[in-house]
Amino acid sequence: MATTRLTDVIVPEVFFQYIIKRTKETSAILNSGILRADANLSSFLSGGGRTANVPFWKDLTDNGSNIGSDDPAELSVPDKITAGKDIAARQVRTKSWSSMRLSGVLAGDDPMKAIGNLVGDWWARNLQDILVSTLHGVYTDNVAANAGDMVNNISVTSGSPSSVNLISAEAILDTKQTMGDAAEDLNTLIMHSAIYTRLQKQNLIDFIPDARGEVRFPTYLGYRVVVSDRVKVINNGSGNPSGYVTYLLGNDAIAFNEQPMTTSPNVEVERKPDQGNGVGGDILYTRRQFVMHPYGIAWQDSSVAKEFPTNLELEAAANWSRVYPERKQIPISFLITNG
């Protein structure tokens, strides 16, 4: 009986579109509305370079209006309209699997779909990790360079936490207040399941139907709630309480664009005749090229060892710098609690 191979069941062009679709469908974070497709970044990905300039217009200064006069010698002095420059980084990530690891699904009725589900789910988790590391880089830069004006940290790093160190309505409201009168731009809470469970115990989670009236999603204080254990948990050392990071974000806070690579196919299957002691096997390669960028926080590329940043490098404060003039222009806030 002939053995089914990856080369028999995977059509690269179809397979790649399937895993992109699967990634979006299975990731609550990526599907929450916080990501925005930016045509300028798509153009950048089609070309070359490690970084892209993202120009923006700075807000007009509040110098007040002129007082009208009938004196022709009194002239209105125009204020300047100035532009700023945001910077986004190109990212290329790859992952490969051998057919021996995928052998269990090759025997199914629809092996390409089955493998696509596995690969799409893996990439969904990986992209969530990249997003969390990106947000943590924004957090570390904000604490280091902007006095933590995007952060409400009520946690303790040692001893025993009390109720004031835990998630609460007051803590969420204080966090949204970091946006001042622009707080209405925030609409999504992303939190760890331990935080979500604490709110459930307090009967503070509401559920509302989606646009079709079918699937209910949780809300808290009017914010949509997304639960993921892949959010950042700060380790304060053995025996010390952990710090849970809860994110309060607005729609389109982060640019996300993906384009096929021009130098390598997105999906490739390589035949390895020497595997299995000559029986042979296949290796499935997947490649993703994208930009994931928080608007207003310019990528500095100050501490990157290789061509593209790792997750740890994304978390480094030195690699980010806020360029939007006002904090309230960036719909991202952080709440740190002990539970």
Coordinates of C-alpha atoms in Angstrom, one line a residue, residues 14-16 27-28 38 45 85 124 194 198 209 233 267 286 288 293 301 304-305:
V14 CA -4.0 27.0 -1.3
F15 CA -2.3 25.8 1.9
F16 CA -0.8 29.2 2.8
S27 CA -6.9 33.8 17.7
A28 CA -9.2 35.9 19.9
D38 CA -2.0 49.7 6.7
L45 CA 6.9 44.6 2.6
K85 CA 8.2 60.1 11.7
A124 CA -1.9 31.8 15.9
A194 CA -6.6 34.0 36.4
R198 CA -11.4 36.6 39.7
P209 CA -24.3 38.7 21.6
V233 CA 3.2 37.4 33.7
V267 CA 5.1 27.1 1.9
T286 CA 6.3 27.7 6.4
R288 CA 5.7 34.5 7.3
H293 CA 3.8 47.8 14.9
D301 CA 16.7 48.8 16.1
V304 CA 19.2 43.5 17.6
A305 CA 21.8 40.8 17.0

